Every structure is written in structure tokens, then in C-alpha cells.
């Protein structure tokens, strides 16, 4: 009997290799290779649909072809609604709320009499019903199916002809064409390609849920990112109740959009005003706290940056950065020491972006710097002031993008004064777009000027 040929796959990104490797050369993740048998996929065309070429201009499209999912934040991330016949991957850590989000979408869709089929390989129909009861009333006829065999799923789709299908976790689905275990790289790929044919051939929209896995031999959703039209990731903090839905890839829209939700005991609630949400509980008149408008894609969100600087009791001062880049914070502290002569080498410093957001954009620099300075000098920054700008190594304050949106958001939230890079100020006054009576705009050239004049 011929020996079964084995290959190694990276379970993170699907990289294929003839031998085992400690680190994946493609995605640089360690210890991610798993051994799987080689599968010969039959390339039979017997049940394939034969396509005819068409003249580009004769193909009809229209924006109203999109279906609203009934959840505004989800529509926004999808680029304005669900595109019929598209394949959407929703990834995220286990327990983050993927099933809940899609079940809520099913509720909205079936309530307006759309035909939706929810296929779960993880939970029984009873379990789904229990979850559904928490979410509220389902007036429409939502179809539930517990199935893991992709061929049988195809049969059900042919039989019931739904417009929208949800596959709850691709890692539980298997195809007869592959002999490896469900959740393995080749199974996940094989099943997804079967689903892709179903979506493209029959115009069914398919949402695939994929767990991001930290350990074990289950393939992660990155393995199929290239096969689907849209990739959404659902992220959040284990300790915070808000969740962010982010588009990583979108053939039908921008990847800049995010949706913000809050997990409550009746499911996910849309957060229409994330800035207000993030600034809840901000202290007033306390040193070491400042608000900064950060951009999440095209959307400005105000967040509070906090710093605590105190004398160290160790030989090596302790420094931490939560929600932002640790190295960036160290760099900014070095700039403060060198350019303003502030002694920080004997200080512990803790920087935190309140609310649990993770922000790495350079526009945060000025806020981090001011928060550190404010805490070190024990001098509070005016509560009505916001600040943004990138800080260079010589202490210069550099312009950042989308200044206007940032200022508008701050104005909306009632802030009165905005310290911005001089570069941005001159650009704004040239275009003279922001002419507001409620907001005082101050341009700064470098951090020395900032500290001398405004702190
Ligand atoms: P779930 O959608 O099952 O996560 P996933 O499919 O991504 O694994 O969400 C599970 C979590 O959400 C669970 O910890 C309970 C919580 N939850 C609520 O807090 N409120 C609710 O109304 C529901 C349905 C779930
Ligand atoms: Mg789930």
C-alpha cells in the first residue's frame, strides 16, 4: 500500500511546507505548523455551472442592490449593506459575540421576511433558541439547521433556497472530499471553496464565522482570508463590554470603517456615539489626564490618555503602556528629557489609554507627552482642551492627517480649545474650512513652545 504523503501547514496563515518548521516564514508565528495528509481534490466539472462571458457594460449593478442587515453599525462596516452573493468571513476570539451578532442580524432580516438559514455546527437548536430568547422577539421565520457536512449543507441550500446563510464556525464543517479532521487547514479550505461555489453560483450570501485560535490544531480564519470577499474581525477586551467590528478586507467597500457595539444582557447594542462612551467617567481637574481625538478609519473617536509619573523605588524605573505602543512612550520620555531637560530617569511611569482602546497612531504623541509632563509637574491640564499631533525626535510637532474631522468631533463633544500642529493650522486656515466660534485653535511648532505657553 502506498504511504500517505504528509505536508505541513501553518495553522495561522495556511503556509504549506514539505518539512516542519519552528517559525512560519510567511506570518512569523512560532510553533504553528501542523501535519496533514495531502488531499487530491477532484476537479470534476460535472455539477459546476458553465459561465458565459458578458460585455462589461451590459452587466447591471445598482447601489440599491445592497440589503440592509438591520444593524446600522454592521451595514457601515460592510460598506453600506450586504451585497447579494458575497462571502463574508467574521473572525474573532471565542466568546467575543460573533454568534450573537449574526443571530441578531438574522432576527432583523427574517423580521422583514427575508429567507435566512442559520447553520450551526457548534450548538444544538435548543441552545440557539435559548440565546435567541435573550435577544428579543423573532417575528419572522428563521430557519435553523445543525449540520457539519458541507455536501449536506449544499443540499439544504438547494432545497430551501435561502437568500442568506450563516455558517457558525467554519472550523466545525467538513467536506467528504478531504480525509483530514474538521478544523484542519485543508478541511477549512476545502469547505470554504465549496461554500464559495455555492455563493457565487446561486447568488446566496454566506456569512462564515471563524474562531481565532491561540493554541491547538485548529486552523485560524487567516487561512481563508484570500478566498472570501469581505473579512470582518470582531475584537474587544475581556474586561470591557464594548466590541469593535473592523473590516480587514472588503471587495465592496472601504476597510477603514469600524462599528462599535456594547455587549449587554440582551445582546449587542450599537454605540452610536463612541466618543461619549469612551469619555464616560473622565476625571476633572486631575493632573496626568488629557483627551485626544484619534481616528479609527474615517471615524474620529475621543479617548482619554492618562499618565502617572512618580519617583521610583527600584534601580530600574518601571514603565508600562496600556493601549498604546510601549516603545513610543519611551521615545517620548526621552524627547522630554533631552529637549526640555526634565529629569525622568528616576521616575516610574505608567501610561494608559482609558476605556480599553488600543491606539497606535502618531497623532497620540502630543497627548502622551502632555499627560506625562502634567503628571510629573502635578499640574492639571484645562478640562476643555484637547490636543493631537505627532512629535519628532528634535521635539518638533508635526502635522497629522484628518485634522478637520478630529476638531469637528471635539467640538461636537463640547471642547473649547484645541492644540494642534502648526502645519495643520496653516493648512486649515488656507482652506478656511473650520471657522468656528466655539473652538479656539492653537498651533504649536515644538514642544518647548507648547510647554512654555500652554502648560
Ligand atoms: P457568543 O456570541 O456565543 O460568542 P462567539 O460566538 O464569538 O464565541 O457570545 C458569548 C458571550 O456573550 C458569552 O460570554 C455571553 C455573552 N452574552 C451576553 O453578555 N449577553 C447576551 O445577550 C448574549 C446572547 C451573550
Ligand atoms: Mg459562537
Tab-separated table of C-alpha atoms and ligand atoms in Angstrom:
chain	number	residue	atom	x	y	z
A	1	UNK	CA	0.000	0.000	0.000
A	2	UNK	CA	1.326	3.402	-0.902
A	3	UNK	CA	2.337	5.540	2.037
A	4	UNK	CA	0.108	8.537	2.628
A	5	UNK	CA	2.001	11.686	1.773
A	6	UNK	CA	2.034	14.299	4.510
A	7	UNK	CA	2.656	18.006	4.354
A	8	UNK	CA	2.876	20.695	6.988
A	9	UNK	CA	0.567	23.690	7.144
A	10	UNK	CA	0.832	26.829	9.191
A	11	UNK	CA	-2.464	26.878	11.064
A	12	UNK	CA	-2.369	30.660	11.256
A	13	UNK	CA	-1.961	31.629	7.619
A	14	UNK	CA	-2.080	28.359	5.718
A	15	UNK	CA	1.554	28.398	4.507
A	16	UNK	CA	2.449	24.984	3.120
A	17	UNK	CA	5.796	23.304	3.591
A	18	UNK	CA	7.336	19.878	2.979
A	19	UNK	CA	9.041	19.874	6.355
A	20	UNK	CA	8.222	21.044	9.837
A	21	UNK	CA	9.470	24.493	10.772
A	22	UNK	CA	9.642	26.251	14.103
A	23	UNK	CA	8.602	29.618	12.734
A	24	UNK	CA	6.354	30.278	9.793
A	25	UNK	CA	8.321	32.198	7.138
A	26	UNK	CA	5.136	33.875	5.963
A	27	UNK	CA	3.371	35.150	9.085
A	28	UNK	CA	6.310	34.759	11.524
A	29	UNK	CA	4.241	32.926	14.116
A	30	UNK	CA	6.151	30.341	16.155
A	31	UNK	CA	5.157	26.715	16.533
A	32	UNK	CA	2.233	26.949	14.164
A	33	UNK	CA	2.950	24.007	11.841
A	34	UNK	CA	0.660	21.004	11.874
A	35	UNK	CA	0.992	17.838	9.850
A	36	UNK	CA	-1.811	16.893	7.485
A	37	UNK	CA	-2.248	14.380	4.689
A	38	UNK	CA	-2.082	15.688	1.149
A	39	UNK	CA	-5.509	15.779	-0.412
A	40	UNK	CA	-6.156	15.304	-4.035
A	41	UNK	CA	-9.168	17.412	-4.727
A	42	UNK	CA	-11.233	16.118	-7.578
A	43	UNK	CA	-11.604	18.828	-10.150
A	44	UNK	CA	-14.780	17.437	-11.660
A	45	UNK	CA	-16.859	19.894	-13.577
A	46	UNK	CA	-19.924	17.668	-13.653
A	47	UNK	CA	-22.015	19.846	-11.340
A	48	UNK	CA	-20.254	23.128	-11.981
A	49	UNK	CA	-22.154	25.959	-13.554
A	50	UNK	CA	-20.997	26.885	-17.023
A	51	UNK	CA	-20.492	30.615	-17.296
A	52	UNK	CA	-20.738	32.658	-20.457
A	53	UNK	CA	-18.628	35.770	-20.942
A	54	UNK	CA	-20.593	39.014	-20.800
A	55	UNK	CA	-19.918	42.514	-22.022
A	56	UNK	CA	-18.869	44.639	-19.049
A	57	UNK	CA	-21.208	47.492	-19.880
A	58	UNK	CA	-24.166	45.178	-20.188
A	59	UNK	CA	-23.812	43.977	-16.593
A	60	UNK	CA	-26.328	45.694	-14.409
A	61	UNK	CA	-25.471	46.878	-10.965
A	62	UNK	CA	-27.061	49.345	-8.667
A	63	UNK	CA	-26.393	50.575	-5.195
A	64	UNK	CA	-29.846	49.633	-4.006
A	65	UNK	CA	-28.952	46.027	-4.712
A	66	UNK	CA	-27.482	46.006	-1.227
A	67	UNK	CA	-29.613	44.573	1.528
A	68	UNK	CA	-29.649	46.319	4.854
A	69	UNK	CA	-28.715	43.963	7.672
A	70	UNK	CA	-30.947	45.921	10.019
A	71	UNK	CA	-27.943	46.783	12.187
A	72	UNK	CA	-26.556	50.198	11.282
A	73	UNK	CA	-23.045	49.615	12.544
A	74	UNK	CA	-22.791	46.331	10.644
A	75	UNK	CA	-24.039	47.961	7.430
A	76	UNK	CA	-21.425	50.658	7.827
A	77	UNK	CA	-18.594	48.145	8.138
A	78	UNK	CA	-19.884	46.131	5.180
A	79	UNK	CA	-19.753	49.291	3.084
A	80	UNK	CA	-23.440	50.135	3.059
A	81	UNK	CA	-25.206	46.828	3.436
A	82	UNK	CA	-24.986	43.198	2.426
A	83	UNK	CA	-24.020	42.529	-1.193
A	84	UNK	CA	-26.061	39.591	-2.527
A	85	UNK	CA	-23.898	36.628	-3.436
A	86	UNK	CA	-20.960	37.700	-1.340
A	87	UNK	CA	-18.931	35.589	1.035
A	88	UNK	CA	-18.227	37.297	4.347
A	89	UNK	CA	-15.885	35.993	6.994
A	90	UNK	CA	-16.478	37.104	10.571
A	91	UNK	CA	-13.477	36.280	12.731
A	92	UNK	CA	-12.782	36.819	16.390
A	93	UNK	CA	-11.795	35.259	19.659
A	94	UNK	CA	-14.134	32.617	21.096
A	95	UNK	CA	-16.838	34.205	23.244
A	96	UNK	CA	-16.463	37.686	21.809
A	97	UNK	CA	-20.004	37.670	20.419
A	98	UNK	CA	-19.825	36.509	16.799
A	99	UNK	CA	-22.779	34.137	17.068
A	100	UNK	CA	-24.744	36.776	18.936
A	101	UNK	CA	-24.098	39.450	16.310
A	102	UNK	CA	-25.085	37.216	13.417
A	103	UNK	CA	-28.119	35.847	15.194
A	104	UNK	CA	-29.218	39.442	15.798
A	105	UNK	CA	-28.718	40.129	12.105
A	106	UNK	CA	-30.795	37.034	11.283
A	107	UNK	CA	-33.532	38.362	13.514
A	108	UNK	CA	-33.618	41.717	11.747
A	109	UNK	CA	-33.539	40.085	8.323
A	110	UNK	CA	-36.119	37.418	8.994
A	111	UNK	CA	-38.374	40.003	10.640
A	112	UNK	CA	-38.587	41.791	7.293
A	113	UNK	CA	-39.407	38.463	5.636
A	114	UNK	CA	-36.057	37.618	4.166
A	115	UNK	CA	-35.299	33.928	3.924
A	116	UNK	CA	-32.401	33.200	6.266
A	117	UNK	CA	-30.832	29.859	7.140
A	118	UNK	CA	-28.639	29.680	10.228
A	119	UNK	CA	-26.426	26.611	10.195
A	120	UNK	CA	-24.660	25.755	13.395
A	121	UNK	CA	-22.078	23.083	13.893
A	122	UNK	CA	-21.394	24.112	17.436
A	123	UNK	CA	-24.698	24.429	19.205
A	124	UNK	CA	-27.928	22.485	19.209
A	125	UNK	CA	-31.167	24.070	18.018
A	126	UNK	CA	-32.271	24.295	21.661
A	127	UNK	CA	-29.148	26.197	22.648
A	128	UNK	CA	-29.650	28.637	19.800
A	129	UNK	CA	-33.250	29.086	20.859
A	130	UNK	CA	-32.128	29.931	24.399
A	131	UNK	CA	-29.782	32.573	23.015
A	132	UNK	CA	-32.482	33.874	20.694
A	133	UNK	CA	-34.849	34.266	23.639
A	134	UNK	CA	-32.352	36.595	25.267
A	135	UNK	CA	-32.175	38.751	22.171
A	136	UNK	CA	-35.881	39.514	21.916
A	137	UNK	CA	-38.752	38.595	19.692
A	138	UNK	CA	-38.316	36.787	16.392
A	139	UNK	CA	-41.436	37.508	14.366
A	140	UNK	CA	-40.124	36.143	11.087
A	141	UNK	CA	-39.448	32.557	10.101
A	142	UNK	CA	-35.782	31.974	10.742
A	143	UNK	CA	-34.615	28.513	9.709
A	144	UNK	CA	-32.168	26.729	11.990
A	145	UNK	CA	-30.108	23.736	10.981
A	146	UNK	CA	-27.487	21.786	12.869
A	147	UNK	CA	-25.173	20.296	10.306
A	148	UNK	CA	-21.463	19.954	9.745
A	149	UNK	CA	-21.196	18.196	6.391
A	150	UNK	CA	-20.722	20.725	3.628
A	151	UNK	CA	-22.326	18.496	0.972
A	152	UNK	CA	-25.467	18.176	3.094
A	153	UNK	CA	-25.391	21.933	3.655
A	154	UNK	CA	-25.370	22.410	-0.108
A	155	UNK	CA	-28.384	20.122	-0.416
A	156	UNK	CA	-30.265	22.117	2.214
A	157	UNK	CA	-29.487	25.368	0.455
A	158	UNK	CA	-30.777	23.929	-2.825
A	159	UNK	CA	-33.896	22.678	-1.079
A	160	UNK	CA	-34.838	25.743	0.982
A	161	UNK	CA	-33.347	28.419	-1.290
A	162	UNK	CA	-32.422	30.954	1.389
A	163	UNK	CA	-31.105	34.392	0.467
A	164	UNK	CA	-28.696	34.490	3.356
A	165	UNK	CA	-26.872	31.638	5.035
A	166	UNK	CA	-24.855	31.751	8.257
A	167	UNK	CA	-22.246	29.093	8.905
A	168	UNK	CA	-21.491	29.112	12.603
A	169	UNK	CA	-17.877	28.299	12.716
A	170	UNK	CA	-16.116	27.026	9.652
A	171	UNK	CA	-13.868	25.030	11.969
A	172	UNK	CA	-16.652	22.530	12.654
A	173	UNK	CA	-17.556	21.993	8.992
A	174	UNK	CA	-16.088	19.132	6.978
A	175	UNK	CA	-16.170	18.010	3.398
A	176	UNK	CA	-16.219	14.386	2.217
A	177	UNK	CA	-13.568	15.296	-0.336
A	178	UNK	CA	-10.886	15.641	2.296
A	179	UNK	CA	-9.855	12.982	4.776
A	180	UNK	CA	-8.338	15.219	7.416
A	181	UNK	CA	-10.089	16.208	10.616
A	182	UNK	CA	-12.592	19.116	10.798
A	183	UNK	CA	-10.799	22.316	11.675
A	184	UNK	CA	-7.584	21.347	9.886
A	185	UNK	CA	-6.182	23.674	7.268
A	186	UNK	CA	-7.150	21.529	4.298
A	187	UNK	CA	-10.673	20.855	5.611
A	188	UNK	CA	-11.297	24.520	6.276
A	189	UNK	CA	-10.096	25.443	2.799
A	190	UNK	CA	-11.997	22.667	1.092
A	191	UNK	CA	-15.247	23.554	2.867
A	192	UNK	CA	-14.808	27.252	2.144
A	193	UNK	CA	-14.245	26.647	-1.531
A	194	UNK	CA	-17.446	24.574	-1.633
A	195	UNK	CA	-19.265	27.458	0.074
A	196	UNK	CA	-17.700	29.921	-2.333
A	197	UNK	CA	-19.095	27.966	-5.297
A	198	UNK	CA	-22.477	27.972	-3.613
A	199	UNK	CA	-22.379	31.725	-3.055
A	200	UNK	CA	-21.130	32.694	-6.492
A	201	UNK	CA	-23.152	30.120	-8.424
A	202	UNK	CA	-26.501	30.697	-6.759
A	203	UNK	CA	-26.278	34.273	-5.546
A	204	UNK	CA	-26.619	33.239	-1.903
A	205	UNK	CA	-24.918	35.489	0.619
A	206	UNK	CA	-22.910	33.418	3.058
A	207	UNK	CA	-21.552	34.614	6.376
A	208	UNK	CA	-18.826	32.363	7.737
A	209	UNK	CA	-17.826	32.525	11.387
A	210	UNK	CA	-14.211	31.678	12.134
A	211	UNK	CA	-12.569	31.474	15.537
A	212	UNK	CA	-9.200	32.998	16.097
A	213	UNK	CA	-7.290	30.266	17.846
A	214	UNK	CA	-4.354	30.660	20.134
A	215	UNK	CA	-3.377	27.018	20.534
A	216	UNK	CA	-4.403	23.564	19.435
A	217	UNK	CA	-4.504	22.336	15.870
A	218	UNK	CA	-7.493	24.299	14.665
A	219	UNK	CA	-6.842	26.469	11.628
A	220	UNK	CA	-7.400	30.154	12.125
A	221	UNK	CA	-9.541	32.388	9.906
A	222	UNK	CA	-6.482	33.938	8.250
A	223	UNK	CA	-6.172	30.711	6.279
A	224	UNK	CA	-9.231	31.689	4.251
A	225	UNK	CA	-8.908	35.457	4.094
A	226	UNK	CA	-7.900	35.320	0.439
A	227	UNK	CA	-10.884	33.188	-0.541
A	228	UNK	CA	-13.667	35.421	0.724
A	229	UNK	CA	-14.950	38.829	-0.402
A	230	UNK	CA	-15.055	40.524	2.953
A	231	UNK	CA	-13.193	39.864	6.159
A	232	UNK	CA	-14.545	41.352	9.367
A	233	UNK	CA	-12.896	40.962	12.730
A	234	UNK	CA	-14.762	41.315	15.938
A	235	UNK	CA	-12.492	42.475	18.713
A	236	UNK	CA	-12.784	43.704	22.225
A	237	UNK	CA	-11.423	43.488	25.661
A	238	UNK	CA	-12.295	40.680	28.021
A	239	UNK	CA	-12.830	43.261	30.717
A	240	UNK	CA	-14.616	45.991	28.776
A	241	UNK	CA	-18.100	45.436	27.441
A	242	UNK	CA	-17.590	47.306	24.187
A	243	UNK	CA	-16.768	45.461	20.968
A	244	UNK	CA	-15.321	46.757	17.741
A	245	UNK	CA	-16.166	45.285	14.375
A	246	UNK	CA	-13.434	46.067	11.901
A	247	UNK	CA	-13.206	45.395	8.166
A	248	UNK	CA	-9.802	43.979	7.247
A	249	UNK	CA	-10.645	43.292	3.637
A	250	UNK	CA	-13.640	44.401	1.654
A	251	UNK	CA	-14.129	43.931	-2.065
A	252	UNK	CA	-17.255	46.081	-1.900
A	253	UNK	CA	-16.294	48.912	0.376
A	254	UNK	CA	-13.704	50.687	2.423
A	255	UNK	CA	-11.635	48.840	5.006
A	256	UNK	CA	-11.475	51.961	7.092
A	257	UNK	CA	-14.784	51.640	8.809
A	258	UNK	CA	-15.406	50.320	12.247
A	259	UNK	CA	-18.591	49.506	14.087
A	260	UNK	CA	-18.863	49.880	17.825
A	261	UNK	CA	-21.111	47.719	19.955
A	262	UNK	CA	-21.673	47.109	23.597
A	263	UNK	CA	-22.445	43.643	24.956
A	264	UNK	CA	-25.362	43.780	27.306
A	265	UNK	CA	-27.577	41.112	28.760
A	266	UNK	CA	-29.966	41.445	25.837
A	267	UNK	CA	-27.321	41.051	23.185
A	268	UNK	CA	-25.223	43.605	21.339
A	269	UNK	CA	-26.335	47.228	21.384
A	270	UNK	CA	-24.998	49.671	18.815
A	271	UNK	CA	-22.948	52.516	20.240
A	272	UNK	CA	-23.902	55.495	18.127
A	273	UNK	CA	-21.578	57.938	19.850
A	274	UNK	CA	-18.327	56.134	20.740
A	275	UNK	CA	-16.630	59.334	21.951
A	276	UNK	CA	-19.216	59.864	24.625
A	277	UNK	CA	-18.886	56.238	25.590
A	278	UNK	CA	-15.096	56.404	25.851
A	279	UNK	CA	-15.089	59.584	27.920
A	280	UNK	CA	-17.540	58.259	30.490
A	281	UNK	CA	-16.034	58.676	33.947
A	282	UNK	CA	-13.235	61.019	32.930
A	283	UNK	CA	-11.865	62.828	35.992
A	284	UNK	CA	-11.969	66.625	36.095
A	285	UNK	CA	-9.118	68.875	37.072
A	286	UNK	CA	-6.720	65.989	37.685
A	287	UNK	CA	-3.099	66.082	36.557
A	288	UNK	CA	-1.986	63.479	34.023
A	289	UNK	CA	-5.179	63.277	32.012
A	290	UNK	CA	-5.932	64.671	28.571
A	291	UNK	CA	-8.371	63.955	25.756
A	292	UNK	CA	-7.224	63.253	22.223
A	293	UNK	CA	-9.281	62.761	19.061
A	294	UNK	CA	-7.998	59.579	17.489
A	295	UNK	CA	-9.020	58.300	14.068
A	296	UNK	CA	-10.417	54.816	13.739
A	297	UNK	CA	-10.541	54.547	9.998
A	298	UNK	CA	-12.582	57.505	8.869
A	299	UNK	CA	-14.228	57.925	12.200
A	300	UNK	CA	-12.899	60.190	14.927
A	301	UNK	CA	-13.186	58.889	18.464
A	302	UNK	CA	-12.223	60.909	21.501
A	303	UNK	CA	-10.222	58.963	24.039
A	304	UNK	CA	-8.594	59.917	27.278
A	305	UNK	CA	-4.862	59.408	27.733
A	306	UNK	CA	-3.665	59.106	31.298
A	307	UNK	CA	-0.189	59.099	32.762
A	308	UNK	CA	1.126	58.562	36.244
A	309	UNK	CA	4.704	59.539	36.903
A	310	UNK	CA	6.212	59.030	40.333
A	311	UNK	CA	9.570	58.579	41.984
A	312	UNK	CA	10.873	55.041	41.620
A	313	UNK	CA	11.841	52.680	44.418
A	314	UNK	CA	13.879	50.447	42.140
A	315	UNK	CA	17.223	50.674	40.421
A	316	UNK	CA	15.488	50.364	37.099
A	317	UNK	CA	12.375	52.532	36.816
A	318	UNK	CA	9.198	50.718	35.869
A	319	UNK	CA	7.444	51.837	32.723
A	320	UNK	CA	4.263	50.483	31.245
A	321	UNK	CA	1.992	51.475	28.378
A	322	UNK	CA	-1.521	50.066	28.178
A	323	UNK	CA	-3.457	50.596	24.961
A	324	UNK	CA	-0.569	52.180	23.113
A	325	UNK	CA	2.957	51.414	21.955
A	326	UNK	CA	5.447	50.931	24.791
A	327	UNK	CA	8.457	51.916	22.688
A	328	UNK	CA	6.751	55.063	21.544
A	329	UNK	CA	6.153	56.096	25.158
A	330	UNK	CA	9.828	55.505	25.989
A	331	UNK	CA	10.827	57.581	22.997
A	332	UNK	CA	8.578	60.451	24.020
A	333	UNK	CA	10.002	60.389	27.523
A	334	UNK	CA	13.488	60.563	26.077
A	335	UNK	CA	12.438	63.576	23.984
A	336	UNK	CA	11.065	65.252	27.121
A	337	UNK	CA	14.331	64.639	28.997
A	338	UNK	CA	16.599	65.776	26.245
A	339	UNK	CA	14.679	68.716	24.791
A	340	UNK	CA	13.142	70.152	27.929
A	341	UNK	CA	15.690	68.950	30.464
A	342	UNK	CA	13.111	67.196	32.602
A	343	UNK	CA	14.567	64.538	34.848
A	344	UNK	CA	12.556	61.351	34.228
A	345	UNK	CA	15.239	58.697	34.583
A	346	UNK	CA	14.449	58.226	38.267
A	347	UNK	CA	10.708	58.050	37.719
A	348	UNK	CA	8.321	55.177	37.226
A	349	UNK	CA	5.794	55.972	34.567
A	350	UNK	CA	2.522	54.344	33.657
A	351	UNK	CA	0.626	55.406	30.551
A	352	UNK	CA	-2.886	54.221	29.857
A	353	UNK	CA	-5.475	54.808	27.164
A	354	UNK	CA	-8.651	54.749	29.241
A	355	UNK	CA	-11.589	52.656	28.094
A	356	UNK	CA	-9.527	49.744	26.809
A	357	UNK	CA	-8.994	51.007	23.258
A	358	UNK	CA	-5.744	50.165	21.516
A	359	UNK	CA	-4.360	53.100	19.579
A	360	UNK	CA	-1.061	53.225	17.796
A	361	UNK	CA	-1.327	56.289	15.619
A	362	UNK	CA	1.302	59.055	15.875
A	363	UNK	CA	-1.356	61.705	16.499
A	364	UNK	CA	-1.418	60.434	20.052
A	365	UNK	CA	2.199	61.548	20.704
A	366	UNK	CA	1.440	65.044	21.866
A	367	UNK	CA	-1.231	63.835	24.259
A	368	UNK	CA	1.041	61.191	25.799
A	369	UNK	CA	3.778	63.773	26.187
A	370	UNK	CA	1.492	66.315	27.805
A	371	UNK	CA	-0.024	63.730	30.133
A	372	UNK	CA	3.437	62.654	31.295
A	373	UNK	CA	4.515	66.258	31.782
A	374	UNK	CA	1.314	67.138	33.586
A	375	UNK	CA	1.626	64.205	35.969
A	376	UNK	CA	5.332	64.860	36.585
A	377	UNK	CA	4.719	68.513	37.451
A	378	UNK	CA	1.445	67.683	39.191
A	379	UNK	CA	-0.255	70.354	37.150
A	380	UNK	CA	-3.648	69.673	35.640
A	381	UNK	CA	-4.439	70.474	32.026
A	382	UNK	CA	-7.554	72.525	31.357
A	383	UNK	CA	-10.530	70.178	31.019
A	384	UNK	CA	-11.855	71.867	27.908
A	385	UNK	CA	-8.632	71.371	25.982
A	386	UNK	CA	-7.867	68.612	23.553
A	387	UNK	CA	-4.625	68.007	21.754
A	388	UNK	CA	-3.245	65.984	18.862
A	389	UNK	CA	-0.059	65.882	16.832
A	390	UNK	CA	2.997	63.814	16.107
A	391	UNK	CA	6.212	64.562	17.992
A	392	UNK	CA	9.561	64.171	16.242
A	393	UNK	CA	12.925	63.389	17.812
A	394	UNK	CA	14.016	67.013	17.893
A	395	UNK	CA	10.860	67.934	19.738
A	396	UNK	CA	9.113	69.379	16.699
A	397	UNK	CA	5.366	68.952	16.411
A	398	UNK	CA	4.391	67.526	13.062
A	399	UNK	CA	1.119	67.639	11.184
A	400	UNK	CA	-1.205	64.651	11.123
A	401	UNK	CA	-3.995	63.627	8.782
A	402	UNK	CA	-7.697	64.410	9.003
A	403	UNK	CA	-7.307	67.354	11.373
A	404	UNK	CA	-10.663	68.753	10.407
A	405	UNK	CA	-12.631	65.640	11.344
A	406	UNK	CA	-10.808	65.464	14.661
A	407	UNK	CA	-11.588	69.069	15.512
A	408	UNK	CA	-15.231	68.706	14.491
A	409	UNK	CA	-15.669	65.683	16.729
A	410	UNK	CA	-14.123	67.546	19.664
A	411	UNK	CA	-16.384	70.495	19.006
A	412	UNK	CA	-19.388	68.221	18.953
A	413	UNK	CA	-18.418	66.927	22.372
A	414	UNK	CA	-18.224	70.438	23.756
A	415	UNK	CA	-14.478	71.056	23.936
A	416	UNK	CA	-13.403	74.672	23.661
A	417	UNK	CA	-9.711	74.681	22.911
A	418	UNK	CA	-7.644	72.580	20.589
A	419	UNK	CA	-3.856	72.468	20.480
A	420	UNK	CA	-2.720	71.244	17.086
A	421	UNK	CA	0.470	71.158	14.992
A	422	UNK	CA	1.216	74.489	13.330
A	423	UNK	CA	1.336	72.666	10.000
A	424	UNK	CA	-2.263	71.616	10.381
A	425	UNK	CA	-3.336	75.081	11.462
A	426	UNK	CA	-1.882	76.750	8.380
A	427	UNK	CA	-3.479	74.144	6.129
A	428	UNK	CA	-6.824	74.658	7.822
A	429	UNK	CA	-6.706	78.437	7.577
A	430	UNK	CA	-5.713	78.215	3.914
A	431	UNK	CA	-8.732	76.091	3.140
A	432	UNK	CA	-10.623	78.108	5.733
A	433	UNK	CA	-12.994	75.228	6.256
A	434	UNK	CA	-13.033	75.227	10.005
A	435	UNK	CA	-14.304	78.621	11.042
A	436	UNK	CA	-15.833	78.090	14.359
A	437	UNK	CA	-16.697	80.458	17.130
A	438	UNK	CA	-16.883	77.714	19.701
A	439	UNK	CA	-13.421	76.313	19.233
A	440	UNK	CA	-10.168	78.126	19.790
A	441	UNK	CA	-7.427	76.641	17.619
A	442	UNK	CA	-3.823	76.939	18.750
A	443	UNK	CA	-0.954	75.897	16.523
A	444	UNK	CA	2.340	74.838	18.105
A	445	UNK	CA	5.712	74.406	16.413
A	446	UNK	CA	7.572	72.410	19.004
A	447	UNK	CA	7.135	71.028	22.472
A	448	UNK	CA	9.110	73.811	24.147
A	449	UNK	CA	6.632	76.371	22.855
A	450	UNK	CA	3.766	74.142	23.936
A	451	UNK	CA	5.016	73.739	27.486
A	452	UNK	CA	6.065	77.370	27.936
A	453	UNK	CA	2.887	78.913	26.652
A	454	UNK	CA	0.106	76.493	27.385
A	455	UNK	CA	1.007	74.446	30.444
B	1	LIG	P1	-21.105	34.345	21.525
B	1	LIG	O1	-21.890	35.073	20.503
B	1	LIG	O2	-21.535	32.959	21.866
B	1	LIG	O3	-19.575	34.332	21.165
B	1	LIG	P2	-18.828	33.617	19.946
B	1	LIG	O4	-19.844	33.092	19.031
B	1	LIG	O5	-17.992	34.703	19.384
B	1	LIG	O6	-17.985	32.550	20.557
B	1	LIG	O7	-21.098	35.281	22.807
B	1	LIG	C1	-20.892	34.718	24.013
B	1	LIG	C2	-20.711	35.720	25.107
B	1	LIG	O8	-21.583	36.819	25.075
B	1	LIG	C3	-20.951	34.991	26.394
B	1	LIG	O9	-19.824	35.178	27.216
B	1	LIG	C4	-22.169	35.598	26.941
B	1	LIG	C5	-22.278	36.924	26.310
B	1	LIG	N1	-23.647	37.359	26.066
B	1	LIG	C6	-24.114	38.460	26.761
B	1	LIG	O10	-23.420	39.054	27.586
B	1	LIG	N2	-25.398	38.893	26.501
B	1	LIG	C7	-26.207	38.273	25.604
B	1	LIG	O11	-27.349	38.714	25.405
B	1	LIG	C8	-25.703	37.137	24.911
B	1	LIG	C9	-26.555	36.425	23.910
B	1	LIG	C10	-24.418	36.729	25.163
B	2	LIG	MG1	-20.333	31.073	18.686
